[in-house]
CSV table of C-alpha atoms in Angstrom, one decimal:
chain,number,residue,atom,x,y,z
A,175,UNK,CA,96.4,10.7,117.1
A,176,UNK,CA,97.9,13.5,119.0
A,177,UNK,CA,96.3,16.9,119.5
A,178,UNK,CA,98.3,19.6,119.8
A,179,UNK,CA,97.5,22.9,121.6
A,180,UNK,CA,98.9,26.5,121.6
A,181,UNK,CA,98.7,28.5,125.2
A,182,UNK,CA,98.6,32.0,123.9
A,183,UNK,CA,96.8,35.3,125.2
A,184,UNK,CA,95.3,38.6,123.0
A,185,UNK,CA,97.7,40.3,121.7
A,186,UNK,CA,96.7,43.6,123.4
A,187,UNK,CA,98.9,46.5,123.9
A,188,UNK,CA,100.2,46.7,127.2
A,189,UNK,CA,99.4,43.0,128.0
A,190,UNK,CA,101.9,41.4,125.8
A,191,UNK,CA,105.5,41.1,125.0
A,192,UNK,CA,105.9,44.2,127.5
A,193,UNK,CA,109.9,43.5,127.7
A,194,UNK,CA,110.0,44.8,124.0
A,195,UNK,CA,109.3,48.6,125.0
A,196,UNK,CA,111.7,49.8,124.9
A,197,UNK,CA,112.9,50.2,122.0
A,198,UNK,CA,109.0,49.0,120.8
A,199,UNK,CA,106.2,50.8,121.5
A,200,UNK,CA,103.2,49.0,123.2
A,201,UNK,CA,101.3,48.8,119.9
A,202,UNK,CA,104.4,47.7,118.1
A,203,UNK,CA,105.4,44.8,120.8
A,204,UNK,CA,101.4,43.8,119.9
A,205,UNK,CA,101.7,43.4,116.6
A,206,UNK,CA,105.2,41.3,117.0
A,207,UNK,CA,103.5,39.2,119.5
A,208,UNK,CA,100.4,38.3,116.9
A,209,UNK,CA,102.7,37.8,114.2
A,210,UNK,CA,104.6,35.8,116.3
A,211,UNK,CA,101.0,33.7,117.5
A,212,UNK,CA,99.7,33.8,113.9
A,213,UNK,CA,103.1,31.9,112.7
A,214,UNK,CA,102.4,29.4,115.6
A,215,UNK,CA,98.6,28.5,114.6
A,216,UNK,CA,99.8,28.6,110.8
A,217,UNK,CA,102.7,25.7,111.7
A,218,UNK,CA,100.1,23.6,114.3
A,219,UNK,CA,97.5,24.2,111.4
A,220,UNK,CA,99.8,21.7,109.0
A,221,UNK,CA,100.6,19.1,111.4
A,222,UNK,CA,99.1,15.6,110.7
A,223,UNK,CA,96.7,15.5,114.1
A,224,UNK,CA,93.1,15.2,114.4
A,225,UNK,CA,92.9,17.9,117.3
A,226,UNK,CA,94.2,21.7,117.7
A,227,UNK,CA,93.4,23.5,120.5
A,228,UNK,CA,94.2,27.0,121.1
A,229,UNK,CA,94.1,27.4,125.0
A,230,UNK,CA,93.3,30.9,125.3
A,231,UNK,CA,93.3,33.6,127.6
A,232,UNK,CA,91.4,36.9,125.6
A,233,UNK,CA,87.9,37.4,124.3
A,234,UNK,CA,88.8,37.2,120.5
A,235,UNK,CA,90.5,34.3,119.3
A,236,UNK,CA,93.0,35.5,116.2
A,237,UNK,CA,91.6,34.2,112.6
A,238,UNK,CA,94.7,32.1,112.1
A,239,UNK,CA,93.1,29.9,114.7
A,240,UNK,CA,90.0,28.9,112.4
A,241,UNK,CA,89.5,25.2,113.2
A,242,UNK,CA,91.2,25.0,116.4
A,243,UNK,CA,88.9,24.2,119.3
A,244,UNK,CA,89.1,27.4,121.4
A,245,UNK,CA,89.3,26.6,125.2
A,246,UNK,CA,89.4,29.7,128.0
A,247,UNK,CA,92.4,29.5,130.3
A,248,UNK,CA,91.4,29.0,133.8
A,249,UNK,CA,92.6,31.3,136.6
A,250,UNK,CA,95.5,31.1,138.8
A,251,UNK,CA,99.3,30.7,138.2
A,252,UNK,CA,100.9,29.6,135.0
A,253,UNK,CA,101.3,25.8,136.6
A,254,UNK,CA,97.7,26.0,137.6
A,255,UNK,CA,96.9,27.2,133.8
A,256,UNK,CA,98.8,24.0,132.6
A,257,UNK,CA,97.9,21.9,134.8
A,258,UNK,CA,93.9,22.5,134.0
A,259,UNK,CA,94.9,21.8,129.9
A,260,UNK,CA,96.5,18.2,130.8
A,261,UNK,CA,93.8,17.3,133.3
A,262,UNK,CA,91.1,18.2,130.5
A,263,UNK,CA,92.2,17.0,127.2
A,264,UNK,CA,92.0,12.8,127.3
A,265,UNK,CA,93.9,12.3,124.2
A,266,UNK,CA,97.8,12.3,123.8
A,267,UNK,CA,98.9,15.6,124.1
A,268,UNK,CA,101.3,17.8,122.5
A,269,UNK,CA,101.6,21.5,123.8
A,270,UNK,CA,103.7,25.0,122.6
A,271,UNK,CA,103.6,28.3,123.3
A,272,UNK,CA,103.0,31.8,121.1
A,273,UNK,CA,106.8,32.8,121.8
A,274,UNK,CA,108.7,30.4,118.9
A,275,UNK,CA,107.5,31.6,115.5
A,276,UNK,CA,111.0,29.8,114.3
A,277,UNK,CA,108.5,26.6,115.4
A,278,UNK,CA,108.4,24.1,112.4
A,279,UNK,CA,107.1,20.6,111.4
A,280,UNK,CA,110.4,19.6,111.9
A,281,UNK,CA,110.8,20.6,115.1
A,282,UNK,CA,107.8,18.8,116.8
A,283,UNK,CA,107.9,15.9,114.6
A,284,UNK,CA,109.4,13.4,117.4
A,285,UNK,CA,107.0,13.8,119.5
A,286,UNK,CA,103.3,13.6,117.5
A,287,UNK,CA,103.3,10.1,118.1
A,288,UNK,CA,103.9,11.5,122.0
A,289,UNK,CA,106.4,8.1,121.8
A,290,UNK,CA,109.0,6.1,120.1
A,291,UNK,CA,109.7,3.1,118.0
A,292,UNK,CA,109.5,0.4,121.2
A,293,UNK,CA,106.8,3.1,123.0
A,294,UNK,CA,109.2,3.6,126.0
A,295,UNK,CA,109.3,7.2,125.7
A,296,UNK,CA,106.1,8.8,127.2
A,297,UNK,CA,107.0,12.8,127.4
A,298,UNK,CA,108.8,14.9,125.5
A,299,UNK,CA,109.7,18.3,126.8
A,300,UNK,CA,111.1,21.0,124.5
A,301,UNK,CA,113.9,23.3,126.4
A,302,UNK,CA,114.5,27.1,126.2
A,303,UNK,CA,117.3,29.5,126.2
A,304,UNK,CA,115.9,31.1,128.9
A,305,UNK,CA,115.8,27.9,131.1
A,306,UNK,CA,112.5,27.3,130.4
A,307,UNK,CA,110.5,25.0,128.0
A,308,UNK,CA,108.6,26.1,124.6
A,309,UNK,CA,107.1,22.3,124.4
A,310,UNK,CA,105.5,19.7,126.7
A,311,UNK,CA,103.8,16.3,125.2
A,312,UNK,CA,102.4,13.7,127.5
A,313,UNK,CA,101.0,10.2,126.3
A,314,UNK,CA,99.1,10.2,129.2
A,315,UNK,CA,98.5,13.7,129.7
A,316,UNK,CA,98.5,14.5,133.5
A,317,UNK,CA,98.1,17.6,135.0
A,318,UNK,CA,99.7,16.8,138.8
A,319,UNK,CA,103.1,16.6,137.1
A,320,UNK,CA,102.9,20.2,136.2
A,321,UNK,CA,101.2,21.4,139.6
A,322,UNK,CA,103.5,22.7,141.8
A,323,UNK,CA,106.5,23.3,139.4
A,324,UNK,CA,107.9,27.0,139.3
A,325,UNK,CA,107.6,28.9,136.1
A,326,UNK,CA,108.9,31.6,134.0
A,327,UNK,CA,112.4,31.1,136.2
A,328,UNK,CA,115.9,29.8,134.7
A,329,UNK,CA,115.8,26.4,136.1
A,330,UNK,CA,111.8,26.0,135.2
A,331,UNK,CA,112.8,23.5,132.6
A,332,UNK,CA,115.0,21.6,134.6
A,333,UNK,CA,112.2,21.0,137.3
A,334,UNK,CA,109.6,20.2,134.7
A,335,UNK,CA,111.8,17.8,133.6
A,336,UNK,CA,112.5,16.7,137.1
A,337,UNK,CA,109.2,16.0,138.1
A,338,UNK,CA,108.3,14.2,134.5
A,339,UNK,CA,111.2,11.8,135.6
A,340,UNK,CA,110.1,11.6,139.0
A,341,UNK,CA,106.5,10.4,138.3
A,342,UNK,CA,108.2,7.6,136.3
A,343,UNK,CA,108.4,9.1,133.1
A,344,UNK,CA,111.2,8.4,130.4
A,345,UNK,CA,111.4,11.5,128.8
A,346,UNK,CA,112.5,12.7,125.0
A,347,UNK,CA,114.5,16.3,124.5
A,348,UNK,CA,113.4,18.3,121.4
A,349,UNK,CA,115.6,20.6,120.1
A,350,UNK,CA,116.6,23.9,122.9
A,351,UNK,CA,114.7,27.2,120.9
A,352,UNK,CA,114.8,30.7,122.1
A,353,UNK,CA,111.6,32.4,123.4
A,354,UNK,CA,111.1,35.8,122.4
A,355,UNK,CA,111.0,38.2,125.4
A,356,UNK,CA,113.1,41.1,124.9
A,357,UNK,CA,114.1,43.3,122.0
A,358,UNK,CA,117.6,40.7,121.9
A,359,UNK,CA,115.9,37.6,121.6
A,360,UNK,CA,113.6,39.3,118.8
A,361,UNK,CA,116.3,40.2,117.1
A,362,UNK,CA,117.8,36.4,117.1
A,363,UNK,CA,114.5,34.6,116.7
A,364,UNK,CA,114.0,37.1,113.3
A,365,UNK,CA,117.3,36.2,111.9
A,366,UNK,CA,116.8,32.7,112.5
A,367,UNK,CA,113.6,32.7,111.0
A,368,UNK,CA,113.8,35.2,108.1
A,369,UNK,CA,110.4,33.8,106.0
A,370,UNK,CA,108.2,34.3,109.1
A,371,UNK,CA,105.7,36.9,109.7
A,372,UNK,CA,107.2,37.6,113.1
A,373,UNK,CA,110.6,38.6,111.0
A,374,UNK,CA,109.1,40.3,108.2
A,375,UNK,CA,107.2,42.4,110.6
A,376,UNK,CA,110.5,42.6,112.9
A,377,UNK,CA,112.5,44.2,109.9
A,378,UNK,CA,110.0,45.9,108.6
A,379,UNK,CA,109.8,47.9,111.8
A,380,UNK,CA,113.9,48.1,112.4
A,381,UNK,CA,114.0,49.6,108.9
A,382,UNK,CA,111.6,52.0,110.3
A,383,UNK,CA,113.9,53.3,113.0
A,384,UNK,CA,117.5,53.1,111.2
């Protein structure tokens, strides 16, 4: 089966979600981002795997991730981060990030089995708005594919998806989500996703300056 793990950091003031203020203060942008990481776990928690992993980067891990292996992010770039994740973890992989609360089941479901019917796909990669990715899943997970490729740019999912294909890959496309960075894609992700905490907590604290 496939395990699935969630890159996320503490959701300190000042250290995440730091496009949100303005209009957010720093302990405001905190408590969206935990809401936000606390929908994630809660999702990853249902799915029908025998693994979760919470790849963290913080000294306390969020109670939503109670049964999740908890393994420290190494140091150095994002790629380096990522790279570390697929070189360690030997079984089928599945990863997302704490920055798609609007994350479901349904969403991830293709790629669990990290495959298809006739087992030609071996990667899927799950695109962003922003020109990132939210997802990555690797039969064979293998961190030199993710070595090397630029992140947190607008064409960072088109070269992951580029060197997936170049290592000889045949790669599956979930469906394109927005991340949530700034106040705007807040906004969209909360009225996309209006039973979340994320948007609960999102409207709770609009109401709070109309």
């Amino acid at each position: 089966m496939t395990a699935v793990a969630v890159i996320a950091k503490e959701c300190r003031p000042g250290r995440v979600k730091t496009r949100l203020t303005p209009p957010f203060t720093a302990e405001e942008a905190a408590a969206l981002a935990a809401a936000a990481l606390d929908d994630t776990l809660a999702v990853v928690a249902a799915l029908p795997v025998d693994r979760r992993v919470l790849y963290f980067d913080g000294d306390v891990a969020p109670e939503a991730a109670a049964g999740f292996d908890v393994l420290a992010q190494t140091a150095g770039d994002l790629d380096e981060r990522l790279a570390h994740l697929f070189d360690v973890v030997d079984e089928p992989l599945l990863l997302v990030g704490m920055d798609t609360p609007q994350l479901s089941t349904e969403l991830v479901a293709a790629a669990l089995g990290v495959g298809d019917a006739d087992g030609s796909v071996a990667a899927w990669l799950g695109p962003a708005a922003d020109g990132g990715f939210w997802a990555l899943a690797m039969r064979e997970p293998d961190g030199a594919v993710l070595r090397g490729v630029p992140m947190s740019r607008d064409d960072t999912g088109r070269r992951q998806l580029e060197r997936l294909e170049a290592a000889g890959l045949v790669v599956g496309l979930l469906d394109e989500l927005t991340d949530v960075d700034t106040a705007e894609s807040a906004a969209s992700v909360a009225l996309a996703a209006p039973g979340t905490r994320f948007a609960r907590l999102h409207r709770e604290l609009a109401r709070g300056r109309s």
